[in-house]
Amino acid sequence: MGNCIIWHINYFEILVLRIIKMEHDHHLVFKNFLVKTGLKYTSQRKEIVDRVFDIHHHFEIEELITVLRNSNIKIARATVYSTIKLLMEVDLVKKIRLNNNEVVYEHVFGHEHHDHLICLDCNHVIETHDDEIEMLQDKLCSKHGFQLSSHVHTMYVKCNQLKAQGSCSIKDSRQ
């Protein structure tokens, strides 16, 4: 029994260390990418990465700039935009185009793959995953002699609430 308790404590410590390590791996991935491309990992880029990974919803760059400024971090708008572009190049951040050509971003490092439903009426974004759709995509690629390396699956949808009730609570709350 005593050995079992020690094993559980050690296993728990290992899990905690893995979680802590995982939280900081995005910095390592970004640093390595910058080194390979001949760019520097500046304190400003680190602050941007920190804030991006602190946001746990789809965000606009202007929201990120506000978060940085509210934290008394002075970074040029151009630096934020260029850093987001670099984060997208290394697949730490993805861009999502909404119905009205607005763009939001999400950090994807350490997250399971997912697709998006975007409401054409209110631009509400819902993350979704369906194993059956994923298998169909693989099957379709195989049928044509390809192996799927990546994809973006965005479905633009119409709001049932708006159709049924004449208003959408999400759209109404944004006005």
Coordinates of N, CA and C in Angstrom, one line a residue:
M1 N 0.8 -1.2 0.0 CA 0.0 0.0 0.0 C 0.9 1.3 0.0
G2 N 1.9 1.2 0.8 CA 2.8 2.4 0.9 C 3.5 2.7 -0.4
N3 N 3.9 1.7 -1.1 CA 4.5 1.8 -2.5 C 3.5 2.4 -3.5
C4 N 2.3 2.0 -3.3 CA 1.2 2.5 -4.2 C 1.0 4.0 -4.1
I5 N 1.0 4.4 -2.8 CA 0.9 5.9 -2.5 C 2.0 6.7 -3.1
I6 N 3.2 6.2 -2.9 CA 4.4 6.8 -3.5 C 4.3 6.9 -5.0
W7 N 3.9 5.8 -5.6 CA 3.8 5.8 -7.1 C 2.8 6.8 -7.5
H8 N 1.7 6.9 -6.8 CA 0.6 7.9 -7.2 C 1.2 9.3 -7.0
I9 N 1.9 9.6 -6.0 CA 2.4 10.9 -5.8 C 3.4 11.2 -6.9
N10 N 4.3 10.3 -7.2 CA 5.3 10.5 -8.3 C 4.6 10.7 -9.6
Y11 N 3.6 9.9 -9.9 CA 2.9 10.0 -11.1 C 2.2 11.4 -11.2
F12 N 1.6 11.8 -10.1 CA 1.0 13.1 -10.1 C 2.0 14.2 -10.3
E13 N 3.2 14.1 -9.7 CA 4.2 15.1 -9.9 C 4.7 15.2 -11.4
I14 N 4.8 14.0 -12.0 CA 5.1 13.9 -13.4 C 4.1 14.6 -14.3
L15 N 2.8 14.4 -13.9 CA 1.7 15.0 -14.7 C 1.8 16.5 -14.6
V16 N 2.0 17.0 -13.3 CA 2.1 18.4 -13.1 C 3.2 19.0 -13.9
L17 N 4.4 18.4 -13.9 CA 5.5 18.8 -14.6 C 5.3 18.9 -16.1
R18 N 4.6 17.8 -16.6 CA 4.2 17.8 -18.0 C 3.3 19.0 -18.4
I19 N 2.3 19.3 -17.5 CA 1.4 20.4 -17.8 C 2.2 21.7 -17.8
I20 N 3.0 21.9 -16.8 CA 3.8 23.1 -16.7 C 4.7 23.2 -18.0
K21 N 5.3 22.1 -18.4 CA 6.2 22.1 -19.6 C 5.4 22.5 -20.8
M22 N 4.1 21.9 -20.9 CA 3.3 22.1 -22.1 C 2.9 23.6 -22.2
E23 N 2.7 24.2 -21.0 CA 2.3 25.6 -21.0 C 3.4 26.5 -21.6
H24 N 4.6 26.0 -21.5 CA 5.7 26.9 -22.0 C 6.3 26.4 -23.3
D25 N 5.9 25.3 -23.8 CA 6.4 24.8 -25.1 C 6.1 25.7 -26.2
H26 N 4.9 26.4 -26.2 CA 4.6 27.4 -27.3 C 5.7 28.4 -27.4
H27 N 6.3 28.8 -26.3 CA 7.5 29.8 -26.3 C 8.7 29.1 -27.0
L28 N 8.9 27.9 -26.7 CA 10.0 27.1 -27.3 C 9.8 26.9 -28.8
V29 N 8.6 26.6 -29.2 CA 8.3 26.4 -30.6 C 8.6 27.7 -31.3
F30 N 8.1 28.8 -30.7 CA 8.2 30.1 -31.4 C 9.7 30.6 -31.4
K31 N 10.4 30.4 -30.3 CA 11.8 30.7 -30.3 C 12.6 30.0 -31.4
N32 N 12.4 28.7 -31.5 CA 13.1 27.9 -32.5 C 12.7 28.3 -33.9
F33 N 11.5 28.6 -34.1 CA 11.1 29.1 -35.4 C 11.8 30.4 -35.8
L34 N 11.8 31.3 -34.8 CA 12.5 32.6 -35.0 C 14.0 32.5 -35.3
V35 N 14.6 31.6 -34.5 CA 16.0 31.3 -34.8 C 16.3 30.8 -36.2
K36 N 15.4 29.9 -36.6 CA 15.6 29.3 -38.0 C 15.4 30.3 -39.1
T37 N 14.5 31.3 -38.8 CA 14.3 32.3 -39.8 C 15.1 33.6 -39.6
G38 N 16.1 33.5 -38.6 CA 17.0 34.6 -38.5 C 16.4 35.8 -37.7
L39 N 15.3 35.6 -37.0 CA 14.7 36.7 -36.2 C 15.0 36.5 -34.8
K40 N 14.8 37.6 -34.0 CA 15.1 37.5 -32.6 C 13.8 37.4 -31.8
Y41 N 13.9 36.7 -30.6 CA 12.9 36.5 -29.7 C 13.0 37.6 -28.7
T42 N 12.3 38.7 -29.0 CA 12.4 39.9 -28.2 C 11.4 39.9 -27.0
S43 N 11.7 40.8 -26.0 CA 10.8 40.8 -24.9 C 9.4 41.2 -25.3
Q44 N 9.3 42.0 -26.4 CA 7.9 42.4 -26.9 C 7.2 41.2 -27.5
R45 N 7.9 40.4 -28.2 CA 7.3 39.2 -28.8 C 6.9 38.3 -27.7
K46 N 7.7 38.1 -26.7 CA 7.4 37.3 -25.5 C 6.1 37.8 -24.9
E47 N 5.9 39.1 -24.7 CA 4.7 39.6 -24.1 C 3.5 39.3 -24.9
I48 N 3.7 39.5 -26.2 CA 2.5 39.2 -27.1 C 2.1 37.7 -27.0
V49 N 3.1 36.8 -27.1 CA 2.8 35.4 -27.0 C 2.2 35.1 -25.7
D50 N 2.7 35.7 -24.6 CA 2.0 35.4 -23.3 C 0.6 35.8 -23.3
R51 N 0.3 37.0 -23.8 CA -1.1 37.5 -23.8 C -2.0 36.7 -24.7
V52 N -1.5 36.3 -25.9 CA -2.2 35.5 -26.8 C -2.7 34.2 -26.1
F53 N -1.7 33.5 -25.4 CA -2.1 32.3 -24.8 C -2.8 32.4 -23.5
D54 N -3.0 33.7 -23.0 CA -3.8 34.0 -21.8 C -5.3 34.1 -22.3
I55 N -5.5 34.4 -23.6 CA -6.9 34.6 -24.1 C -7.4 33.3 -24.5
H56 N -8.6 32.9 -23.9 CA -9.1 31.6 -24.2 C -10.4 31.7 -24.9
H57 N -10.5 32.5 -25.9 CA -11.6 32.7 -26.8 C -11.1 33.2 -28.1
H58 N -11.9 33.3 -29.1 CA -11.5 33.9 -30.4 C -11.4 35.4 -30.2
F59 N -10.3 35.9 -30.7 CA -10.1 37.3 -30.4 C -9.7 38.1 -31.6
E60 N -9.9 39.4 -31.6 CA -9.5 40.3 -32.6 C -8.1 40.9 -32.2
I61 N -7.3 41.3 -33.2 CA -6.0 41.9 -32.8 C -6.2 43.1 -32.0
E62 N -7.2 43.9 -32.3 CA -7.4 45.1 -31.5 C -7.7 44.8 -30.0
E63 N -8.4 43.7 -29.8 CA -8.6 43.3 -28.4 C -7.3 42.9 -27.7
L64 N -6.4 42.2 -28.5 CA -5.1 41.9 -27.9 C -4.3 43.2 -27.6
I65 N -4.3 44.1 -28.5 CA -3.6 45.4 -28.3 C -4.2 46.1 -27.0
T66 N -5.5 46.0 -26.8 CA -6.1 46.6 -25.6 C -5.6 45.9 -24.4
V67 N -5.6 44.5 -24.4 CA -5.1 43.7 -23.3 C -3.6 44.1 -23.0
L68 N -2.8 44.2 -24.0 CA -1.4 44.6 -23.8 C -1.3 46.0 -23.1
R69 N -2.1 47.0 -23.7 CA -2.0 48.3 -23.1 C -2.6 48.4 -21.7
N70 N -3.6 47.6 -21.4 CA -4.2 47.6 -20.1 C -3.2 47.0 -19.1
S71 N -2.2 46.2 -19.6 CA -1.2 45.6 -18.7 C 0.1 46.5 -18.7
N72 N -0.1 47.8 -19.2 CA 1.0 48.8 -19.2 C 2.2 48.3 -20.1
I73 N 1.9 47.5 -21.1 CA 2.9 47.1 -22.0 C 2.8 47.9 -23.3
K74 N 3.8 48.7 -23.6 CA 3.8 49.5 -24.8 C 4.5 48.8 -25.9
I75 N 3.6 48.4 -26.9 CA 4.1 47.8 -28.1 C 3.4 48.4 -29.3
A76 N 4.2 48.6 -30.3 CA 3.6 49.2 -31.5 C 2.6 48.3 -32.1
R77 N 1.5 48.8 -32.7 CA 0.5 48.0 -33.3 C 1.1 47.2 -34.4
A78 N 2.1 47.7 -35.2 CA 2.7 46.9 -36.3 C 3.4 45.7 -35.7
T79 N 4.0 45.8 -34.5 CA 4.7 44.7 -33.9 C 3.7 43.6 -33.6
V80 N 2.6 44.0 -33.1 CA 1.5 43.0 -32.7 C 1.1 42.3 -34.0
Y81 N 0.8 43.0 -35.0 CA 0.3 42.4 -36.3 C 1.4 41.5 -36.9
S82 N 2.7 41.9 -36.9 CA 3.7 41.1 -37.5 C 4.0 39.9 -36.6
T83 N 3.9 40.0 -35.3 CA 4.1 38.8 -34.4 C 2.9 37.8 -34.6
I84 N 1.7 38.3 -34.8 CA 0.6 37.4 -35.0 C 0.8 36.6 -36.3
K85 N 1.3 37.3 -37.3 CA 1.6 36.7 -38.6 C 2.7 35.6 -38.5
L86 N 3.7 35.9 -37.7 CA 4.7 34.9 -37.4 C 4.1 33.7 -36.6
L87 N 3.3 33.9 -35.7 CA 2.6 32.9 -34.9 C 1.8 32.0 -35.8
M88 N 1.2 32.6 -36.8 CA 0.4 31.8 -37.8 C 1.3 31.0 -38.7
E89 N 2.4 31.5 -39.0 CA 3.4 30.7 -39.9 C 3.9 29.5 -39.2
V90 N 4.0 29.5 -37.9 CA 4.5 28.4 -37.1 C 3.3 27.5 -36.6
D91 N 2.1 27.8 -37.0 CA 0.9 27.1 -36.6 C 0.6 27.1 -35.1
L92 N 1.0 28.2 -34.4 CA 0.6 28.4 -33.0 C -0.7 29.1 -32.9
V93 N -1.1 29.9 -34.0 CA -2.3 30.7 -34.0 C -2.9 30.5 -35.4
K94 N -4.3 30.4 -35.4 CA -5.0 30.3 -36.7 C -5.9 31.5 -36.8
K95 N -6.1 31.9 -38.1 CA -7.0 33.0 -38.4 C -8.4 32.4 -38.8
I96 N -9.5 33.0 -38.4 CA -10.8 32.6 -38.7 C -11.5 33.8 -39.4
R97 N -11.9 33.6 -40.6 CA -12.6 34.7 -41.3 C -14.1 34.5 -41.1
L98 N -14.7 35.6 -40.5 CA -16.1 35.6 -40.3 C -16.9 36.0 -41.5
N99 N -18.2 36.0 -41.4 CA -19.1 36.3 -42.6 C -18.9 37.7 -43.2
N100 N -18.7 38.7 -42.4 CA -18.6 40.0 -42.9 C -17.1 40.5 -43.2
N101 N -16.3 39.5 -43.5 CA -14.8 39.7 -43.7 C -14.0 40.2 -42.5
E102 N -14.7 40.2 -41.3 CA -13.9 40.4 -40.1 C -13.1 39.2 -39.8
V103 N -12.0 39.3 -39.1 CA -11.1 38.2 -38.8 C -11.0 38.1 -37.3
V104 N -11.0 36.9 -36.8 CA -10.6 36.6 -35.4 C -9.6 35.6 -35.4
Y105 N -8.9 35.5 -34.3 CA -7.8 34.5 -34.1 C -8.0 33.6 -32.9
E106 N -7.3 32.5 -32.9 CA -7.3 31.6 -31.8 C -5.9 30.9 -31.7
H107 N -5.5 30.7 -30.5 CA -4.3 30.0 -30.3 C -4.7 28.5 -30.4
V108 N -3.9 27.7 -31.1 CA -4.3 26.3 -31.3 C -3.3 25.3 -30.8
F109 N -2.1 25.8 -30.3 CA -1.1 24.9 -29.8 C -1.6 24.2 -28.5
G110 N -1.5 22.9 -28.5 CA -1.9 22.2 -27.3 C -3.4 21.9 -27.3
H111 N -4.1 22.3 -28.3 CA -5.5 22.0 -28.4 C -5.8 21.0 -29.4
E112 N -6.9 20.2 -29.2 CA -7.3 19.2 -30.2 C -7.8 19.9 -31.4
H113 N -7.6 19.3 -32.6 CA -8.2 19.8 -33.8 C -9.7 20.0 -33.7
H114 N -10.2 21.1 -34.3 CA -11.6 21.3 -34.3 C -11.9 22.1 -35.6
D115 N -13.2 22.1 -35.9 CA -13.7 22.9 -37.0 C -14.6 24.0 -36.5
H116 N -15.2 24.8 -37.3 CA -16.0 25.9 -36.9 C -17.3 26.0 -37.6
L117 N -18.3 26.4 -36.8 CA -19.6 26.8 -37.3 C -19.7 28.3 -37.1
I118 N -20.0 29.1 -38.1 CA -20.0 30.5 -38.0 C -21.4 31.0 -38.4
C119 N -22.1 31.6 -37.5 CA -23.5 32.1 -37.8 C -23.4 33.3 -38.8
L120 N -24.1 33.2 -39.9 CA -24.2 34.3 -40.9 C -24.9 35.5 -40.3
D121 N -25.8 35.3 -39.3 CA -26.6 36.3 -38.8 C -25.9 37.2 -37.7
C122 N -25.1 36.5 -36.8 CA -24.6 37.2 -35.7 C -23.0 37.0 -35.6
N123 N -22.4 36.2 -36.5 CA -21.0 35.9 -36.4 C -20.5 35.1 -35.2
H124 N -21.5 34.5 -34.5 CA -21.1 33.7 -33.4 C -20.3 32.5 -33.9
V125 N -19.2 32.2 -33.3 CA -18.3 31.1 -33.7 C -18.4 29.9 -32.7
I126 N -18.7 28.8 -33.2 CA -18.8 27.6 -32.4 C -17.8 26.6 -32.8
E127 N -17.0 26.1 -31.9 CA -16.0 25.0 -32.2 C -16.7 23.7 -32.2
T128 N -16.4 22.9 -33.2 CA -17.0 21.5 -33.3 C -16.0 20.5 -33.8
H129 N -16.3 19.3 -33.4 CA -15.5 18.2 -33.9 C -16.4 17.0 -34.1
D130 N -16.2 16.3 -35.3 CA -17.0 15.1 -35.6 C -16.0 14.1 -36.2
D131 N -15.8 13.0 -35.5 CA -14.9 11.9 -36.0 C -15.4 11.4 -37.4
E132 N -16.7 11.3 -37.6 CA -17.2 10.8 -38.8 C -16.8 11.7 -40.0
I133 N -16.9 13.1 -39.8 CA -16.5 14.0 -40.9 C -15.0 13.9 -41.1
E134 N -14.2 13.7 -40.0 CA -12.7 13.6 -40.2 C -12.4 12.3 -41.0
M135 N -13.1 11.2 -40.7 CA -12.9 10.0 -41.5 C -13.3 10.1 -42.9
L136 N -14.4 10.8 -43.2 CA -14.8 11.0 -44.6 C -13.8 11.9 -45.3
Q137 N -13.2 12.8 -44.7 CA -12.2 13.7 -45.3 C -11.0 12.8 -45.7
D138 N -10.5 11.9 -44.8 CA -9.4 11.0 -45.1 C -9.8 10.1 -46.2
K139 N -11.0 9.5 -46.2 CA -11.4 8.6 -47.2 C -11.5 9.3 -48.6
L140 N -11.9 10.5 -48.6 CA -12.0 11.3 -49.9 C -10.6 11.5 -50.4
C141 N -9.7 11.9 -49.6 CA -8.3 12.1 -50.0 C -7.7 10.8 -50.5
S142 N -7.9 9.7 -49.8 CA -7.4 8.4 -50.3 C -7.9 8.0 -51.6
K143 N -9.2 8.2 -51.8 CA -9.9 7.9 -53.1 C -9.2 8.6 -54.3
H144 N -8.7 9.8 -54.0 CA -8.1 10.6 -55.1 C -6.6 10.5 -55.1
G145 N -6.0 9.6 -54.2 CA -4.6 9.3 -54.2 C -3.8 10.3 -53.4
F146 N -4.4 10.9 -52.4 CA -3.8 11.9 -51.5 C -3.8 11.4 -50.1
Q147 N -2.9 12.0 -49.3 CA -2.9 11.8 -47.9 C -3.1 13.2 -47.3
L148 N -4.1 13.4 -46.4 CA -4.5 14.7 -45.8 C -3.4 15.1 -44.9
S149 N -2.8 16.3 -45.1 CA -1.8 16.8 -44.2 C -2.4 17.9 -43.3
S150 N -3.4 18.7 -43.7 CA -4.1 19.6 -42.9 C -5.3 20.1 -43.6
H151 N -6.2 20.7 -42.9 CA -7.4 21.3 -43.5 C -8.0 22.3 -42.6
V152 N -8.8 23.1 -43.2 CA -9.7 24.1 -42.5 C -11.1 23.8 -42.9
H153 N -11.9 23.5 -41.9 CA -13.3 23.2 -42.3 C -14.2 24.2 -41.5
T154 N -14.7 25.2 -42.2 CA -15.6 26.2 -41.7 C -17.0 26.1 -42.3
M155 N -18.0 26.0 -41.5 CA -19.3 25.9 -42.0 C -20.1 27.2 -41.6
Y156 N -20.6 27.9 -42.6 CA -21.3 29.1 -42.4 C -22.8 28.7 -42.3
V157 N -23.4 29.1 -41.2 CA -24.8 28.6 -40.9 C -25.7 29.8 -40.6
K158 N -27.0 29.5 -40.7 CA -28.1 30.5 -40.4 C -28.6 30.2 -39.0
C159 N -28.9 31.2 -38.2 CA -29.4 31.1 -36.9 C -30.9 30.7 -36.8
N160 N -31.1 29.5 -36.2 CA -32.5 29.0 -36.1 C -33.3 29.9 -35.2
Q161 N -32.7 30.5 -34.1 CA -33.4 31.4 -33.2 C -33.9 32.6 -33.9
L162 N -33.1 33.2 -34.8 CA -33.5 34.4 -35.5 C -34.7 34.0 -36.5
K163 N -34.5 32.9 -37.1 CA -35.6 32.5 -38.1 C -36.9 32.2 -37.3
A164 N -36.9 31.6 -36.2 CA -38.1 31.2 -35.4 C -38.7 32.4 -34.7
Q165 N -37.8 33.2 -34.1 CA -38.3 34.3 -33.2 C -38.2 35.7 -33.7
G166 N -37.5 35.8 -34.8 CA -37.3 37.2 -35.4 C -36.1 37.9 -34.8
S167 N -35.5 37.3 -33.8 CA -34.3 38.0 -33.2 C -33.4 36.9 -32.7
C168 N -32.1 37.3 -32.5 CA -31.1 36.4 -32.1 C -30.5 37.0 -30.8
S169 N -30.5 36.3 -29.7 CA -30.0 36.8 -28.4 C -28.6 37.2 -28.5
I170 N -27.8 36.4 -29.3 CA -26.3 36.8 -29.4 C -26.2 38.1 -30.2
K171 N -26.9 38.2 -31.3 CA -26.8 39.4 -32.1 C -27.3 40.6 -31.3
D172 N -28.5 40.4 -30.6 CA -29.0 41.5 -29.9 C -28.1 42.0 -28.7
S173 N -27.4 41.0 -28.1 CA -26.5 41.4 -27.0 C -25.3 42.2 -27.5
R174 N -25.0 42.1 -28.8 CA -23.8 42.8 -29.3 C -24.1 44.2 -29.8
Q175 N -25.4 44.5 -29.9 CA -25.8 45.9 -30.4 C -25.9 46.9 -29.3

